[in-house]
mmCIF file with all atom_site columns, C-alpha atoms in Angstrom:
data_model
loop_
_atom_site.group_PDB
_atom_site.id
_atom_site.type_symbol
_atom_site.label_atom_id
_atom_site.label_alt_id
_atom_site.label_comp_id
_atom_site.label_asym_id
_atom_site.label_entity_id
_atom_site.label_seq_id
_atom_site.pdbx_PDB_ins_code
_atom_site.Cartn_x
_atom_site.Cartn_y
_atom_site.Cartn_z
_atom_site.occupancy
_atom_site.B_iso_or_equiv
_atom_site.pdbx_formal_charge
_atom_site.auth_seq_id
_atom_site.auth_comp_id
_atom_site.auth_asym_id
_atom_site.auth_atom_id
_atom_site.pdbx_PDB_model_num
ATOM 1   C CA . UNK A 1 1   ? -1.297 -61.870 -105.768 1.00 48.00 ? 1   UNK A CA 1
ATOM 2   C CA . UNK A 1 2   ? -4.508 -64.786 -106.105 1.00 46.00 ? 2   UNK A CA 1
ATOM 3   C CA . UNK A 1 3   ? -6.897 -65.682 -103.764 1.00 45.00 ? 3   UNK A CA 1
ATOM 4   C CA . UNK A 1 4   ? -5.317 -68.971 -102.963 1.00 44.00 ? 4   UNK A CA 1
ATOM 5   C CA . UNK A 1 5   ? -2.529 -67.343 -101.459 1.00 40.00 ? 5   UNK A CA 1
ATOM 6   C CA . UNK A 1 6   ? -4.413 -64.787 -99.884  1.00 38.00 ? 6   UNK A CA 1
ATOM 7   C CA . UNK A 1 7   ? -6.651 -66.982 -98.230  1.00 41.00 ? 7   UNK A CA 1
ATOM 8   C CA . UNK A 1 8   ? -3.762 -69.069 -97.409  1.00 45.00 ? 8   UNK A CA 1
ATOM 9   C CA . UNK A 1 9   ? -1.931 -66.342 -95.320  1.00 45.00 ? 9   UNK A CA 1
ATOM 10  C CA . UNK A 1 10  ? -5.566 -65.559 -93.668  1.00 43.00 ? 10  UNK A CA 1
ATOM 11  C CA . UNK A 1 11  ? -5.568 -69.404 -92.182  1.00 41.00 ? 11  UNK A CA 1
ATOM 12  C CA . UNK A 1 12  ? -2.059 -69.250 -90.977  1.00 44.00 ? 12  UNK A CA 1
ATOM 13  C CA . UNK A 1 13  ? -2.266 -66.499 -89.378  1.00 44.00 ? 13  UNK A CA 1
ATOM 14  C CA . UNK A 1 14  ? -5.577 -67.464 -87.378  1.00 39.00 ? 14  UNK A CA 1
ATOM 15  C CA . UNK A 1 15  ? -4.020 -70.227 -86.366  1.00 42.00 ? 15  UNK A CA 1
ATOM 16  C CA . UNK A 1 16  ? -1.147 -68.528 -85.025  1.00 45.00 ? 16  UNK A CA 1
ATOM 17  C CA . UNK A 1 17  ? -3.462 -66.110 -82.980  1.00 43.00 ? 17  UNK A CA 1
ATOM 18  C CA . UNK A 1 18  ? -5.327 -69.728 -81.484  1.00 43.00 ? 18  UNK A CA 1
ATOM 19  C CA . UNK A 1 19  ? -1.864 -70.926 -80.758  1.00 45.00 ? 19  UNK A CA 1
ATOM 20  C CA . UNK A 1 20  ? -0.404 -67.315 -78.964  1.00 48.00 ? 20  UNK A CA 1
ATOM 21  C CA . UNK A 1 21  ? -2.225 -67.125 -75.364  1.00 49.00 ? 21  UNK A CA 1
ATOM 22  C CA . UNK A 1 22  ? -4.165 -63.814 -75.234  1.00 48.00 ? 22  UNK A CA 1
ATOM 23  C CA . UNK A 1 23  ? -3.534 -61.514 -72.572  1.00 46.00 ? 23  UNK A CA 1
ATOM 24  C CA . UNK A 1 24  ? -6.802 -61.774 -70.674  1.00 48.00 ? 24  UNK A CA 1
ATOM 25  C CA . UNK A 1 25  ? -6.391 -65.625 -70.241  1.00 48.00 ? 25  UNK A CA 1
ATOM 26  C CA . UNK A 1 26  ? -2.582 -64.520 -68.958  1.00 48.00 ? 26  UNK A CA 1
ATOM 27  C CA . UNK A 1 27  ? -3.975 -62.312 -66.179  1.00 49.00 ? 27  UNK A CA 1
ATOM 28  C CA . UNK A 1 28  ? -7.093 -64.475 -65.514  1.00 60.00 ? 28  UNK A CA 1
ATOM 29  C CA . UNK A 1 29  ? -4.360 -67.921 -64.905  1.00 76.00 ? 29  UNK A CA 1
ATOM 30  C CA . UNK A 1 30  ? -2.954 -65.755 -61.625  1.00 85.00 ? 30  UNK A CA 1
ATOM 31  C CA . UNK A 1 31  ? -5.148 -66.449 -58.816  1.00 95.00 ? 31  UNK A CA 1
ATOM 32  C CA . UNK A 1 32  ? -6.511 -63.103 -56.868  1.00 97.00 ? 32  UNK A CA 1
ATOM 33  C CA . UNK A 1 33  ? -3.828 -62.165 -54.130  1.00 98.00 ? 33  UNK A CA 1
ATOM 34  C CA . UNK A 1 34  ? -5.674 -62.447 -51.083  1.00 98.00 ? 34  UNK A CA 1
ATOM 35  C CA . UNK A 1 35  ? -5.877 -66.425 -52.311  1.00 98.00 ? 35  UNK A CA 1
ATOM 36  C CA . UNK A 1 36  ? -2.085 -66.415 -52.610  1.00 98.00 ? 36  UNK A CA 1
ATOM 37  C CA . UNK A 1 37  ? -1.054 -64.960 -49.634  1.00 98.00 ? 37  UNK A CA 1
ATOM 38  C CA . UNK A 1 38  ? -3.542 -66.733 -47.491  1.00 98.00 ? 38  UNK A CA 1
ATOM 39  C CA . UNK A 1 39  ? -2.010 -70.288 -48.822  1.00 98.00 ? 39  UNK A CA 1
ATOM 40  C CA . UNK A 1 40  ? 1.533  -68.854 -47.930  1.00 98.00 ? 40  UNK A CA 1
ATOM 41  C CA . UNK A 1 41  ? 0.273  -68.159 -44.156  1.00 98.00 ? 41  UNK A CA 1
ATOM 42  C CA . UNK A 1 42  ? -1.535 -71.294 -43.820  1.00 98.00 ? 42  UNK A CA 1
ATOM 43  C CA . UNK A 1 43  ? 1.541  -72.936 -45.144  1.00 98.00 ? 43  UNK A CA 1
ATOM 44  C CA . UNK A 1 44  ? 3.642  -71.233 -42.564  1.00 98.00 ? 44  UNK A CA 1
ATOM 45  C CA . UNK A 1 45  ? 1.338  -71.718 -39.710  1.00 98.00 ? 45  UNK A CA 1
ATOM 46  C CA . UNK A 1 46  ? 1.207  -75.818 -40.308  1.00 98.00 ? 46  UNK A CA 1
ATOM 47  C CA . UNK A 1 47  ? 5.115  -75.350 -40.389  1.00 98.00 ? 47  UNK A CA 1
ATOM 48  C CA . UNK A 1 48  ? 5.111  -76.617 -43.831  1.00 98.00 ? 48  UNK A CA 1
ATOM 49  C CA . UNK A 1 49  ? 8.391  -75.250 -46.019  1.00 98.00 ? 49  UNK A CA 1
ATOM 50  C CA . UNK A 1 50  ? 7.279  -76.989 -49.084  1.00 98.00 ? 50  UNK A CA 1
ATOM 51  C CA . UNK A 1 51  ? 4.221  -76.481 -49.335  1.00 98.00 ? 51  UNK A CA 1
ATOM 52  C CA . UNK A 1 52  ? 4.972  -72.361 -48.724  1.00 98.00 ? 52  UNK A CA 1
ATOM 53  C CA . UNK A 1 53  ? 7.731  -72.664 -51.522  1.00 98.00 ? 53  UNK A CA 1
ATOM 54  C CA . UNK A 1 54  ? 4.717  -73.681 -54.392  1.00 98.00 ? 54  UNK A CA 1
ATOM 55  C CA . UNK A 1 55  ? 3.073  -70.291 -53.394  1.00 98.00 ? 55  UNK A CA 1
ATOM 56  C CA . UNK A 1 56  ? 6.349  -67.917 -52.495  1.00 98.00 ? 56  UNK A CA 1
ATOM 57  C CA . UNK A 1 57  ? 10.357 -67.104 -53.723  1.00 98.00 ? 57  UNK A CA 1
ATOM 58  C CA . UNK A 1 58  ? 12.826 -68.642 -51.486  1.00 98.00 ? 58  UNK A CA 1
ATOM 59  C CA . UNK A 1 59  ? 13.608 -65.247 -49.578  1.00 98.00 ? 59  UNK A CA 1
ATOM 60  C CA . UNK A 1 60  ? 10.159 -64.831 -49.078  1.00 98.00 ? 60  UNK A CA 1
ATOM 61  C CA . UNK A 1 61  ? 9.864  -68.462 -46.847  1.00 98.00 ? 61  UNK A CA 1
ATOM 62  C CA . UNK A 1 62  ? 12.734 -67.648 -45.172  1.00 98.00 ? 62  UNK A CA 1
ATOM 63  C CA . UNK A 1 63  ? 11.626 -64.349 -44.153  1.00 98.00 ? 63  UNK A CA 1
ATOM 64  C CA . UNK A 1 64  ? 8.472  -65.935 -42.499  1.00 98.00 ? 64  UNK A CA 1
ATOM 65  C CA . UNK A 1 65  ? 9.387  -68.568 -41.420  1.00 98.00 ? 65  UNK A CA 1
ATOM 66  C CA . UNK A 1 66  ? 11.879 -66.076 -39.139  1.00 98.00 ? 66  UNK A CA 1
ATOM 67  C CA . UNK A 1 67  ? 9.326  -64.698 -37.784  1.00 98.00 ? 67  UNK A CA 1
ATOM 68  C CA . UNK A 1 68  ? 9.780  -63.770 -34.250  1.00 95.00 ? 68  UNK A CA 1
ATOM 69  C CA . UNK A 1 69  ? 6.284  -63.031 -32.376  1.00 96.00 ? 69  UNK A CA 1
ATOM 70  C CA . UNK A 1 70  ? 3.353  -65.417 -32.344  1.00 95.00 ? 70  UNK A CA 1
ATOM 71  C CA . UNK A 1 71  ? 1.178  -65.416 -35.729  1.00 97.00 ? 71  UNK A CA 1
ATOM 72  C CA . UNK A 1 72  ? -1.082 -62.445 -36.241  1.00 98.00 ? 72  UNK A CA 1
ATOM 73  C CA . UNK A 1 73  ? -4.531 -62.496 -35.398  1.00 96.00 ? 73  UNK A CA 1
ATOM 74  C CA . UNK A 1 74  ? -6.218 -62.187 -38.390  1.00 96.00 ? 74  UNK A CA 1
ATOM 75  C CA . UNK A 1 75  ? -6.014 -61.084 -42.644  1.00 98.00 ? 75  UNK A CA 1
ATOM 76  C CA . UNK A 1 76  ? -7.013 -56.763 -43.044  1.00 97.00 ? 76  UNK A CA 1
ATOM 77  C CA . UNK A 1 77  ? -7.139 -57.378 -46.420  1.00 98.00 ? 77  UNK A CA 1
ATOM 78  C CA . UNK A 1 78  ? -5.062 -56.357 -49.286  1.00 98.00 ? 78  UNK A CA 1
ATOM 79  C CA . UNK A 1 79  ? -4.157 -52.916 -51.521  1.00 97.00 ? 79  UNK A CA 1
ATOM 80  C CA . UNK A 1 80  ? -3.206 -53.876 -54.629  1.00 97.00 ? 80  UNK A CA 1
ATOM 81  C CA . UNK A 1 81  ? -1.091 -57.031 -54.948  1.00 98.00 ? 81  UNK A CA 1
ATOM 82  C CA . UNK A 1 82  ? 0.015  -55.794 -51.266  1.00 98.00 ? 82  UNK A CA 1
ATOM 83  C CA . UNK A 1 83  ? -1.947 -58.230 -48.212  1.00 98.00 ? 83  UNK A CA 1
ATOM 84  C CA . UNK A 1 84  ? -1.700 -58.020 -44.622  1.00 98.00 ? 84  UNK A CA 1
ATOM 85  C CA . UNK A 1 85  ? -2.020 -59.990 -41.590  1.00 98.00 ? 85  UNK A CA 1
ATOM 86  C CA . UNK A 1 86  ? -2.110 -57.975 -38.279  1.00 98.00 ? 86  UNK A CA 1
ATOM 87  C CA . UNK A 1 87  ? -1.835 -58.296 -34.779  1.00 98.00 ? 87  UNK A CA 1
ATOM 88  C CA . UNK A 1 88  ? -4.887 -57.238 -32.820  1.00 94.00 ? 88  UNK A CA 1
ATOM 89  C CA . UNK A 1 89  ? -4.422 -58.482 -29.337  1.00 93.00 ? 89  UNK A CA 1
ATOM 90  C CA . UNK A 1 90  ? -0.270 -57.999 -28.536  1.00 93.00 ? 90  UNK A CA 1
ATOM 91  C CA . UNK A 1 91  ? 1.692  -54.922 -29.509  1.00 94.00 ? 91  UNK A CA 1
ATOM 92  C CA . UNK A 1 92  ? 4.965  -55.111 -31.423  1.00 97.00 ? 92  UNK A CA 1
ATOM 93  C CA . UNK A 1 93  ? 7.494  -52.892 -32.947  1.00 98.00 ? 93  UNK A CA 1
ATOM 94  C CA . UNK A 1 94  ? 6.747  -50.835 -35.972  1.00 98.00 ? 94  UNK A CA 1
ATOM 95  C CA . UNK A 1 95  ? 3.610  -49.678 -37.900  1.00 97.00 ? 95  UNK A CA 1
ATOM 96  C CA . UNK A 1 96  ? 3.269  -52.826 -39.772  1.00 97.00 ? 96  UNK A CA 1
ATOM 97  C CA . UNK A 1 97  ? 1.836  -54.533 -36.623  1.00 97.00 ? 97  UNK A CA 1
ATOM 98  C CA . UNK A 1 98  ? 2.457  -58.254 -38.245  1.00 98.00 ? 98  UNK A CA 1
ATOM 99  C CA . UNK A 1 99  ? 3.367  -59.430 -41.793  1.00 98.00 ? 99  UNK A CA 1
ATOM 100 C CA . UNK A 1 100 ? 3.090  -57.484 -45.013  1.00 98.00 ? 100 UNK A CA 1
ATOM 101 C CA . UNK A 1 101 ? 3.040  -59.896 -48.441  1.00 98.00 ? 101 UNK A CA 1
ATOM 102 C CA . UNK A 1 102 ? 3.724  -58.382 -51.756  1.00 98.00 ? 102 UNK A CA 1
ATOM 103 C CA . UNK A 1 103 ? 2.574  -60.686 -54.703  1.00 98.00 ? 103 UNK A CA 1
ATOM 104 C CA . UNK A 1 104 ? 3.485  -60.859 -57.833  1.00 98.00 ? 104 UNK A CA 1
ATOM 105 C CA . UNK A 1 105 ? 1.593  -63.377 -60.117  1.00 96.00 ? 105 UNK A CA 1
ATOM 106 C CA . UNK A 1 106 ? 1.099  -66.586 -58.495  1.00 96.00 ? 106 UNK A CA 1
ATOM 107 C CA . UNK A 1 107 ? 3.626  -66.162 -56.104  1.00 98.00 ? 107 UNK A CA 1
ATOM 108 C CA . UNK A 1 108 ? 4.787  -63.993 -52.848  1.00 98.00 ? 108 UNK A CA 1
ATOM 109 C CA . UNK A 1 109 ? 7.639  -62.322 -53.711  1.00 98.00 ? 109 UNK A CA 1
ATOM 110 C CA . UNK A 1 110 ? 8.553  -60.433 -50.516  1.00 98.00 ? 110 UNK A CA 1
ATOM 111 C CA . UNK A 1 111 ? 7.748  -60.550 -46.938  1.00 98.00 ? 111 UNK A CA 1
ATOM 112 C CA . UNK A 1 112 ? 8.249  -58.080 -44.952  1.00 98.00 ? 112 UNK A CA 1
ATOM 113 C CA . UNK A 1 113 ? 7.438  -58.276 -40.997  1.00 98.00 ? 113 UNK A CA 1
ATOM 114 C CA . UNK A 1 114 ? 7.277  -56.521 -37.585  1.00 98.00 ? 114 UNK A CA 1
ATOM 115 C CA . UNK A 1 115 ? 11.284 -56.559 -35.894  1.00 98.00 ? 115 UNK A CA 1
ATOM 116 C CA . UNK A 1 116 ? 12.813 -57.766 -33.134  1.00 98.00 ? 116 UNK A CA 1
ATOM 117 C CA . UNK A 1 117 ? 15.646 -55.656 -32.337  1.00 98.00 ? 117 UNK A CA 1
ATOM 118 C CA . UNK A 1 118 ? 17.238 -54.987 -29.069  1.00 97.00 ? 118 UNK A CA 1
ATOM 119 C CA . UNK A 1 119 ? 19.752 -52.089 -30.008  1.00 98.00 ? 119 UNK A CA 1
ATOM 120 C CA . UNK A 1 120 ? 18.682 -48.436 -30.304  1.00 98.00 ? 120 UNK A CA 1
ATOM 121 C CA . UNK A 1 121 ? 21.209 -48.061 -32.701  1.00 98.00 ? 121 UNK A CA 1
ATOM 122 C CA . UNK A 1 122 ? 20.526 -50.721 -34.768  1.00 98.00 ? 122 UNK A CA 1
ATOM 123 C CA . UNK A 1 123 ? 16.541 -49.749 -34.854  1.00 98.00 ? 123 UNK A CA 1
ATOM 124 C CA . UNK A 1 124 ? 18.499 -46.333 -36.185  1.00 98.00 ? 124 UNK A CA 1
ATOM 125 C CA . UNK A 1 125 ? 20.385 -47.534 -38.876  1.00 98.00 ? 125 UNK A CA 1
ATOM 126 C CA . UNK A 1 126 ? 17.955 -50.467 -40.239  1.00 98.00 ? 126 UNK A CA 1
ATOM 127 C CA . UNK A 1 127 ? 15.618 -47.167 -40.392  1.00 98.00 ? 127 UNK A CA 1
ATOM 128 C CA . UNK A 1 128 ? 17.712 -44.889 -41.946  1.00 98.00 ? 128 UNK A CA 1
ATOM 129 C CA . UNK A 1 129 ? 19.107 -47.841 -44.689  1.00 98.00 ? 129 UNK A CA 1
ATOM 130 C CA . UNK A 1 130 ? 15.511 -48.035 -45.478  1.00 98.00 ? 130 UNK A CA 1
ATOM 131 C CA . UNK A 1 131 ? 14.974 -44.568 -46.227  1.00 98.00 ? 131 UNK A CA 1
ATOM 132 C CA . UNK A 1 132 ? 18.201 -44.586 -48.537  1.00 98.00 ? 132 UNK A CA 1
ATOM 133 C CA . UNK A 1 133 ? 16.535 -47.640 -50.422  1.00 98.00 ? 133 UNK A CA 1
ATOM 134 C CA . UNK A 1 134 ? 13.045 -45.582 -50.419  1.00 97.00 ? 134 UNK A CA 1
ATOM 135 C CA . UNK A 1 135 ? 11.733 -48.260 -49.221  1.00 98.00 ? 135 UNK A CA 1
ATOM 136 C CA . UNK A 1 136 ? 8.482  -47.796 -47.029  1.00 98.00 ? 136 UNK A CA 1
ATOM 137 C CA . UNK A 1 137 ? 7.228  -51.097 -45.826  1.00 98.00 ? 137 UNK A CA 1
ATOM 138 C CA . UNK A 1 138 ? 11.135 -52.240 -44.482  1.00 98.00 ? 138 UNK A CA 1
ATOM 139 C CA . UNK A 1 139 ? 10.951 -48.972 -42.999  1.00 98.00 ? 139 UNK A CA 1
ATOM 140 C CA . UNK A 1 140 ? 7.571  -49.394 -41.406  1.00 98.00 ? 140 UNK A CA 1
ATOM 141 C CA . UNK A 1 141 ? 9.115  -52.552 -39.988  1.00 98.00 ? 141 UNK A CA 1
ATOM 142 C CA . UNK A 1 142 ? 10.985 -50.633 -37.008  1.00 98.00 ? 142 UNK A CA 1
ATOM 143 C CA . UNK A 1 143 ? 9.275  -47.315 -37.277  1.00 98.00 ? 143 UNK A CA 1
ATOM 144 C CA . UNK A 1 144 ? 6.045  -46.127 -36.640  1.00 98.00 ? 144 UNK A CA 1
ATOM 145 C CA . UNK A 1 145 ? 3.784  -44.871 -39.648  1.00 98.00 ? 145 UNK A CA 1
ATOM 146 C CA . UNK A 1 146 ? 3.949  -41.223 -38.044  1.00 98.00 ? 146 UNK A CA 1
ATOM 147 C CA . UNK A 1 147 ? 7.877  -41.422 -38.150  1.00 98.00 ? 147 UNK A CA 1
ATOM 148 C CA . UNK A 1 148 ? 8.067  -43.065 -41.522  1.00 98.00 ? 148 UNK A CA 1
ATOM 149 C CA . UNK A 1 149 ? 5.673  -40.317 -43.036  1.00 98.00 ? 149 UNK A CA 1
ATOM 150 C CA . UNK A 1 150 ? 7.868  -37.793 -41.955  1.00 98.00 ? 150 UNK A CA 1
ATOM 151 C CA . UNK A 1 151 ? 11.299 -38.844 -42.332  1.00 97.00 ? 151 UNK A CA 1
ATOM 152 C CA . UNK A 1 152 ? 9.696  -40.006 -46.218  1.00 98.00 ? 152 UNK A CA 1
ATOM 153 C CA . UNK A 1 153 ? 8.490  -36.486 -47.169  1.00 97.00 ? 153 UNK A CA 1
ATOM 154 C CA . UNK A 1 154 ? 11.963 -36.250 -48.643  1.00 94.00 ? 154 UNK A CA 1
ATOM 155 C CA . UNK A 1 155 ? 13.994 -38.424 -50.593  1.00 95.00 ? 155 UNK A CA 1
ATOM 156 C CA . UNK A 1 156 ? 17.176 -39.474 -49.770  1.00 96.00 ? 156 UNK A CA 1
ATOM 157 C CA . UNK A 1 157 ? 19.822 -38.040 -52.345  1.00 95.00 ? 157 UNK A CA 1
ATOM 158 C CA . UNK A 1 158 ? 22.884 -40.675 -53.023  1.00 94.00 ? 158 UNK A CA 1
ATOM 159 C CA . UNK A 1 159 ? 24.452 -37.130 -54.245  1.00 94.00 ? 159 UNK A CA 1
ATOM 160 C CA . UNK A 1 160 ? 23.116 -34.605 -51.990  1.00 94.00 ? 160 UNK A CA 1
ATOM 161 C CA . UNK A 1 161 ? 24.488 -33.791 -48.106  1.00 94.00 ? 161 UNK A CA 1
ATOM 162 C CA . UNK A 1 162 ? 26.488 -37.033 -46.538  1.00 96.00 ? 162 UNK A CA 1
ATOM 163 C CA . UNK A 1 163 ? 24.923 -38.524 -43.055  1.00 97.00 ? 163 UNK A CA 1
ATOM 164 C CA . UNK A 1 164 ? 27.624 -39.120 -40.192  1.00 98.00 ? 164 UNK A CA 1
ATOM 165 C CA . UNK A 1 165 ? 25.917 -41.678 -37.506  1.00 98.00 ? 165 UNK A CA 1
ATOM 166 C CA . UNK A 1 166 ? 26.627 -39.859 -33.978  1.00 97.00 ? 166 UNK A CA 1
ATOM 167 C CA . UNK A 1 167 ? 25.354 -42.881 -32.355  1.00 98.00 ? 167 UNK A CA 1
ATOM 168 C CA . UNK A 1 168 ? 22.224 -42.745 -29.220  1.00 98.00 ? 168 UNK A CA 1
ATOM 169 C CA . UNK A 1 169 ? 22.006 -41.238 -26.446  1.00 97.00 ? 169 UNK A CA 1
ATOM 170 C CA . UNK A 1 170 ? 19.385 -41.697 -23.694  1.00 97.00 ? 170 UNK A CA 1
ATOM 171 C CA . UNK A 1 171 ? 16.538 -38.857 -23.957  1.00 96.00 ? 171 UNK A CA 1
ATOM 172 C CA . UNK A 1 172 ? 13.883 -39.143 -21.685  1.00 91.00 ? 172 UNK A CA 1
ATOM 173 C CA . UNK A 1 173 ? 11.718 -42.534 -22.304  1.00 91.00 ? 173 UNK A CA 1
ATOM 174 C CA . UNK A 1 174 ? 13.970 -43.639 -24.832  1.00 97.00 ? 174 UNK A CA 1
ATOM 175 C CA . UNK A 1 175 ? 16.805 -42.803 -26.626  1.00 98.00 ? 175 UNK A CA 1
ATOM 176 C CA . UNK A 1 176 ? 17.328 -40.065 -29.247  1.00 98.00 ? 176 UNK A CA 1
ATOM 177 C CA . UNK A 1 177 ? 19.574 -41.043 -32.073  1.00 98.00 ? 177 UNK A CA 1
ATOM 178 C CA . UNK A 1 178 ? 21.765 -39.005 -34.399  1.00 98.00 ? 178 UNK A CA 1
ATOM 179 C CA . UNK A 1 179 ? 22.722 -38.446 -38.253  1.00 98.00 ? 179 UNK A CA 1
ATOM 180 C CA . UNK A 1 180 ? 24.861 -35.312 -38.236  1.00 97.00 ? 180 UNK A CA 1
ATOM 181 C CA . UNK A 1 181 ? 25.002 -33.696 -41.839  1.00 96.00 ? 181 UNK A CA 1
ATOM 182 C CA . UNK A 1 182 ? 26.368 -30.507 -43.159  1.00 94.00 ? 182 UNK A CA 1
ATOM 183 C CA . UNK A 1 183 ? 24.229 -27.772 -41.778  1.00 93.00 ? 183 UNK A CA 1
ATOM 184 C CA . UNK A 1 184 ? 22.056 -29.749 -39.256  1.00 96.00 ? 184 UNK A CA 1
ATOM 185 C CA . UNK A 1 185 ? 21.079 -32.996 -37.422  1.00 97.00 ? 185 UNK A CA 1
ATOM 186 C CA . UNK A 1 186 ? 17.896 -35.723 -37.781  1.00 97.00 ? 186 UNK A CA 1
ATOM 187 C CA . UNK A 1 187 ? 17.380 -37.194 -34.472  1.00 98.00 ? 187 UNK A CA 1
ATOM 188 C CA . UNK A 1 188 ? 15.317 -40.615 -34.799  1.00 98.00 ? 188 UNK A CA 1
ATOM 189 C CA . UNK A 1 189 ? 13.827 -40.600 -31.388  1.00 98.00 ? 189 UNK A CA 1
ATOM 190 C CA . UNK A 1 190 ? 13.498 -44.443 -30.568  1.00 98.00 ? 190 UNK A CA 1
ATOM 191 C CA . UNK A 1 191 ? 11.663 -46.211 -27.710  1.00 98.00 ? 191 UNK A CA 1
ATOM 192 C CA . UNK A 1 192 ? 10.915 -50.061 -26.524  1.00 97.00 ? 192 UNK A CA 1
ATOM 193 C CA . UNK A 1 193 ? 12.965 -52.382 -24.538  1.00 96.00 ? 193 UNK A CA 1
ATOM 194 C CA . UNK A 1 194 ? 15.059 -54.775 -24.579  1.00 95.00 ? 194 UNK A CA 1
ATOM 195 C CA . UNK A 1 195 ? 12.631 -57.311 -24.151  1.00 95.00 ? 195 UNK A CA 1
ATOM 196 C CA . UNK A 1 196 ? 9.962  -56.363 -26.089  1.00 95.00 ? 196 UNK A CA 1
ATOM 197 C CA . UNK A 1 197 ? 12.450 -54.832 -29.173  1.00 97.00 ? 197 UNK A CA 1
ATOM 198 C CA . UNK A 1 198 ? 12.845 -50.808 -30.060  1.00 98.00 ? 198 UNK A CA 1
ATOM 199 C CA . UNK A 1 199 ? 11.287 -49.022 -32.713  1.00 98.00 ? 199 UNK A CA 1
ATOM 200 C CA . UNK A 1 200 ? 11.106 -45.332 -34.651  1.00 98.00 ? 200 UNK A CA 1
ATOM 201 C CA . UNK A 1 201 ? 8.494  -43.338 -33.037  1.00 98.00 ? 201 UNK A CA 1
ATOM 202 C CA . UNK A 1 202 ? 8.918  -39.704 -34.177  1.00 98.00 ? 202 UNK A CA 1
ATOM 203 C CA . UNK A 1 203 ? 11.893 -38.316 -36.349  1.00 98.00 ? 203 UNK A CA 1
ATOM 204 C CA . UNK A 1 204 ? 12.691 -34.462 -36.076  1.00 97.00 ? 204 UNK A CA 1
ATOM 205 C CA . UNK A 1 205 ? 15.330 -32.125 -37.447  1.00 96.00 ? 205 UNK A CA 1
ATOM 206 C CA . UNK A 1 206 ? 17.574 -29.305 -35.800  1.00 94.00 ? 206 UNK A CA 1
ATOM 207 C CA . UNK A 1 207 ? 20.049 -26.367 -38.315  1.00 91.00 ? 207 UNK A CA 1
ATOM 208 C CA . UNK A 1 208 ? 23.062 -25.285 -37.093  1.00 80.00 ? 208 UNK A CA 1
#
């Protein structure tokens, strides 16, 4: 093979390389995720749908812009490409105590948030659906972080024992709700009001 072709293969394939964006300047074009979430928030405080659809996926806008309490107080910050905004002078439901953003590149992909619900039963089963989808954060949206750790120690088997809902009954303070299985209960023992919505506080186990 000569030179000229040699060197002509060298120049087309620098050229290529200049034309291919590197990785580096891939990861450096998404802005950090604190930046991101904090433009969806602002977006969502000034009421402003299209300006929080530039920075977040459709489910995500909708998911805020459901929210039912007053705006948190203030950012605590971010683990990963996961950011928070918390409440620090009202209590709700849950253990995420406001809105939880998970971003993915330059957008918000998910929301998750602090519930309203007024059933006992439907605090139960919103709980226990989470579990079945391992999910942590929708579970930490009606449950309390004690409750979710425990209840999460184990994950739920799609083959293993099948849960039979026995519905709630009141316990004192609350109301202690039931998934029979074969060879035992889980009680989810839930508490709240009406008013102010239920949520998972402790989660505990009983063999036939």
């Amino acid at each position: 093979m000569s030179r000229r072709i040699l060197a002509g293969a060298a120049v087309t394939a620098v050229a290529a390389a200049l034309l291919l964006p590197s990785s580096s300047a891939s990861a450096q074009a998404a802005p950090p995720p604190a930046k991101t979430a904090k433009k969806l928030f602002a977006a969502w405080l000034r009421g402003d749908r299209a300006a929080a659809a530039r920075v977040a996926s459709p489910a995500a806008v909708n998911t805020i812009f459901a929210y039912p309490y007053r705006a948190p107080d203030g950012f605590a910050g971010c683990s990963g490409h996961s950011c928070r905004f918390t409440h620090t002078s009202v209590r709700v439901p849950g253990g995420l105590d406001g809105i939880l953003m998970v971003v993915s590149g330059s957008k918000v992909a998910k929301v998750y948030e602090s519930r309203h619900i007024t059933k006992p039963s439907a605090v139960a089963a919103y709980f226990f659906g989470a579990w079945k989808a391992n999910d942590r954060n929708r579970a930490l949206e009606v449950a309390r972080t004690a409750a979710v750790a425990t209840l999460f120690r184990a994950r739920f088997d799609p083959h293993g024992v099948a849960y039979t809902f026995q519905g709630c009954n009141p316990e004192k303070k609350g109301y202690g709700c039931a998934y029979s299985y074969e060879g035992g209960a889980m009680f989810l023992h839930v508490r709240g009001s009406k008013s102010a919505g239920y949520d998972v506080r402790s989660v505990g186990f009983i063999a036939d």
